[in-house]
PDB file of C-alpha atoms in Angstrom:
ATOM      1  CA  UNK Y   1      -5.818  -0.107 -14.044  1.00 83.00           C
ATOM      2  CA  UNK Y   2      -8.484   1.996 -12.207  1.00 86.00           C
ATOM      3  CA  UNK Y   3      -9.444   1.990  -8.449  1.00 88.00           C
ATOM      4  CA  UNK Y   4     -11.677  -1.059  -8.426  1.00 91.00           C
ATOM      5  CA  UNK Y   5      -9.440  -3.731 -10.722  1.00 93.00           C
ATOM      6  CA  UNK Y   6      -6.387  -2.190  -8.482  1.00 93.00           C
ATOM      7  CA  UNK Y   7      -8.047  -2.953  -4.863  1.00 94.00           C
ATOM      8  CA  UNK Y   8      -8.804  -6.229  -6.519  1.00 96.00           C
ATOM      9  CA  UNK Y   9      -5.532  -7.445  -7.273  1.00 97.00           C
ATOM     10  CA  UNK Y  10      -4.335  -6.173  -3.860  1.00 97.00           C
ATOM     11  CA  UNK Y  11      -6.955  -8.267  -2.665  1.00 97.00           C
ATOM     12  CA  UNK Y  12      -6.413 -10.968  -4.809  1.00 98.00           C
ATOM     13  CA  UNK Y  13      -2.575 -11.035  -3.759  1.00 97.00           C
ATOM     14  CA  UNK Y  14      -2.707  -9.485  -0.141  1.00 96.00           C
ATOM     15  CA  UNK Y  15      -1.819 -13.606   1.355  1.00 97.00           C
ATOM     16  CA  UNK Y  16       1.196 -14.406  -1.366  1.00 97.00           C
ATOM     17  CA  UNK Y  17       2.467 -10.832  -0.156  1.00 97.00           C
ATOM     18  CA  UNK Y  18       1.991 -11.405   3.389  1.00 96.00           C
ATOM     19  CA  UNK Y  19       3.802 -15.116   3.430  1.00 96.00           C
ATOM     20  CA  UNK Y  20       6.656 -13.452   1.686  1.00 96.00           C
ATOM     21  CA  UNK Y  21       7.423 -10.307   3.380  1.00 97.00           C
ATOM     22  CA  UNK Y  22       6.159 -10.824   6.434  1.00 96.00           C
ATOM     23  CA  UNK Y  23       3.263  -7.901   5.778  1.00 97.00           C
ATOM     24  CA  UNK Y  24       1.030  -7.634   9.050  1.00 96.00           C
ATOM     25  CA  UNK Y  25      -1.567  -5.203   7.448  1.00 96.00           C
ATOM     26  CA  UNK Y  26      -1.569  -3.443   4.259  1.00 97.00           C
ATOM     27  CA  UNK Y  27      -4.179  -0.150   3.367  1.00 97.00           C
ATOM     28  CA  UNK Y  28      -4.287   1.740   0.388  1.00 97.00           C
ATOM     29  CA  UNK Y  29      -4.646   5.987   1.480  1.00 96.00           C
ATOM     30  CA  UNK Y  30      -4.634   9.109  -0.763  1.00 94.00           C
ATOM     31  CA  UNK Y  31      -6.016   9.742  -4.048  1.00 94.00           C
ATOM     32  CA  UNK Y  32      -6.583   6.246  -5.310  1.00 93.00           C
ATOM     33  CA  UNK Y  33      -8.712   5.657  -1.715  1.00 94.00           C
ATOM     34  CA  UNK Y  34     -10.862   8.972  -1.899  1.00 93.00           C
ATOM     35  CA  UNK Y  35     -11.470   7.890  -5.392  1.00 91.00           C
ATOM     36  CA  UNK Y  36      -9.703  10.986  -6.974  1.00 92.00           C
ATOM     37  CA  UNK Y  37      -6.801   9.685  -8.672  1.00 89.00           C
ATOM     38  CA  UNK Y  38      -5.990   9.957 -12.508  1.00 87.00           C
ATOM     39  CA  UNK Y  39      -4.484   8.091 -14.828  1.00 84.00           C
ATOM     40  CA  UNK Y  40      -0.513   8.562 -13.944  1.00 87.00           C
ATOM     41  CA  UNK Y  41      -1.302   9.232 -10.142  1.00 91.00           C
ATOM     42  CA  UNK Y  42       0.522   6.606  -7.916  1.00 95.00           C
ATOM     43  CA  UNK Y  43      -1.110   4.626  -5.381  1.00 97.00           C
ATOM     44  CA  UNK Y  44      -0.210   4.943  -1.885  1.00 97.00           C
ATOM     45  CA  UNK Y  45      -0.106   1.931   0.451  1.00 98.00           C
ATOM     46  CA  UNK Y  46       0.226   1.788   4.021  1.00 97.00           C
ATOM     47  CA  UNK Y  47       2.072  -1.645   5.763  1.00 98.00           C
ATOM     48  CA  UNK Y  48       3.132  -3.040   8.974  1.00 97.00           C
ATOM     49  CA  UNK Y  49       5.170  -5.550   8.787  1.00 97.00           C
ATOM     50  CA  UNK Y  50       5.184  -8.568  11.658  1.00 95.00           C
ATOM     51  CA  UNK Y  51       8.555  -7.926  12.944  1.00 91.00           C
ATOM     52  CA  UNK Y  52      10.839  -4.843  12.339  1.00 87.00           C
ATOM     53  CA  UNK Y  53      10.905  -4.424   8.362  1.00 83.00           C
ATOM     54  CA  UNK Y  54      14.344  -4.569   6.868  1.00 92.00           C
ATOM     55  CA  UNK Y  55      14.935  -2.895   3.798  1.00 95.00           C
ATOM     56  CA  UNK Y  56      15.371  -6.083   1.284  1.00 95.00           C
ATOM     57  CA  UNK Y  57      11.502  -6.788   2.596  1.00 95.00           C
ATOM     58  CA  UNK Y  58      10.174  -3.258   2.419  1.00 96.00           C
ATOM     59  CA  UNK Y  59      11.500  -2.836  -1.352  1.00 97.00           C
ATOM     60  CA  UNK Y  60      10.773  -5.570  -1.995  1.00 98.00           C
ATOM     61  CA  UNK Y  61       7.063  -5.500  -1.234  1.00 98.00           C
ATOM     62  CA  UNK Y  62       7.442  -2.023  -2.891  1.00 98.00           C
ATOM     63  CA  UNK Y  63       8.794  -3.333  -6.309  1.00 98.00           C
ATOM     64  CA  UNK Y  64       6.281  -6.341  -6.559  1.00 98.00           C
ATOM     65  CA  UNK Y  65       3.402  -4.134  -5.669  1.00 98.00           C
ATOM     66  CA  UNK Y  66       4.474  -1.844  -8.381  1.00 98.00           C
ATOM     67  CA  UNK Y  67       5.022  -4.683 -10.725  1.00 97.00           C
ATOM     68  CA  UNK Y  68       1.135  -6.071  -9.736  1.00 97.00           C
ATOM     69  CA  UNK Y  69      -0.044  -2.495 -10.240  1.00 96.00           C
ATOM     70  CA  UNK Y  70       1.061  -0.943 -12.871  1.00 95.00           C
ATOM     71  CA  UNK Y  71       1.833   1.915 -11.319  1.00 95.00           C
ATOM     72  CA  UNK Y  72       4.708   3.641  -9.102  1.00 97.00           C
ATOM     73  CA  UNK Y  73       3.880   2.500  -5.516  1.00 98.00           C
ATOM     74  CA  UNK Y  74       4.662   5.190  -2.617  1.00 97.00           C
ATOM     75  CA  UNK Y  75       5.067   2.358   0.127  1.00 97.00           C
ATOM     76  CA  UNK Y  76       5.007   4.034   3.917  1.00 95.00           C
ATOM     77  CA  UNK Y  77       4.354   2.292   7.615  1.00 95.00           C
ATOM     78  CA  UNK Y  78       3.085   3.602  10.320  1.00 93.00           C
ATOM     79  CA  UNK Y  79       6.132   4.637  12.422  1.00 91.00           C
ATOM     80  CA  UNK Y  80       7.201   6.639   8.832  1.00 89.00           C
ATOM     81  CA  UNK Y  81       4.012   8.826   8.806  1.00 91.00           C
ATOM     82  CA  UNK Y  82       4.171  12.387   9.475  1.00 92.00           C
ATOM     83  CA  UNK Y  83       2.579  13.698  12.385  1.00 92.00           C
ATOM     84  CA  UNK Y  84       0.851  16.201  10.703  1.00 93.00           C
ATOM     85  CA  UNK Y  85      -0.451  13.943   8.084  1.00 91.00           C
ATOM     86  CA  UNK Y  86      -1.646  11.205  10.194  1.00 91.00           C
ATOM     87  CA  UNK Y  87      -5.225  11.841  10.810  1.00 92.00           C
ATOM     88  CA  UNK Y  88      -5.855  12.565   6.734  1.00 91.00           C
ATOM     89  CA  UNK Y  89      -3.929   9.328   6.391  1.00 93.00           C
ATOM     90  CA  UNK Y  90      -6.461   7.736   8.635  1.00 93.00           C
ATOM     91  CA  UNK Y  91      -9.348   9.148   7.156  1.00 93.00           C
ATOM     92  CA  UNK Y  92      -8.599   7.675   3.812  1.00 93.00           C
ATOM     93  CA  UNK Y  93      -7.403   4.512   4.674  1.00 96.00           C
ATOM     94  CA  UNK Y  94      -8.922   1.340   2.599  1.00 96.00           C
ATOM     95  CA  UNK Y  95      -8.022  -1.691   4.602  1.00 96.00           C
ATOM     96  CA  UNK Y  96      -6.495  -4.872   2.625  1.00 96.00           C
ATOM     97  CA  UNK Y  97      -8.610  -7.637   3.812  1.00 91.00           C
TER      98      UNK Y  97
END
């Protein structure tokens, strides 16, 4: 699945996956956003969650993105993100309407 078809079905799924893990935002960063991905690279999503994520919710949203995807799913939120990585995070970030 390349960039386009994968934004898509996050898209496409974005209100199923907000109704049943309580998903406040979710934003795809890294390769896949700046478009410089390959075949076996994973995609890297950014979510908040509406209250404090538990982790049943947060793999759970992991292991149905992965299974909508295709691909292996590095699933971080914002409190998780490195300091030092935080404004290249920002940069890339493709916002999940």
């Amino acid at each position: 699945m390349d960039r386009l078809a994968i934004l898509e079905r996050l898209n496409a799924e974005a209100p199923s996956l907000r109704a049943k893990y309580g998903v406040k935002s979710l934003a795809v960063f890294g390769s896949m956003a700046r478009g410089d991905d390959h075949e076996g690279s994973d995609v890297d999503v950014l979510v908040a969650f509406e209250g404090p994520a538990n982790f049943d919710d947060f793999m759970g949203l992991k292991l149905d993105l992965e299974d909508l995807l295709g691909r292996r799913v590095d699933l971080g939120t914002p409190e998780t993100l490195r300091p030092e990585m935080r404004a290249e995070v920002q940069r890339d970030l493709i916002h999940v309407p």
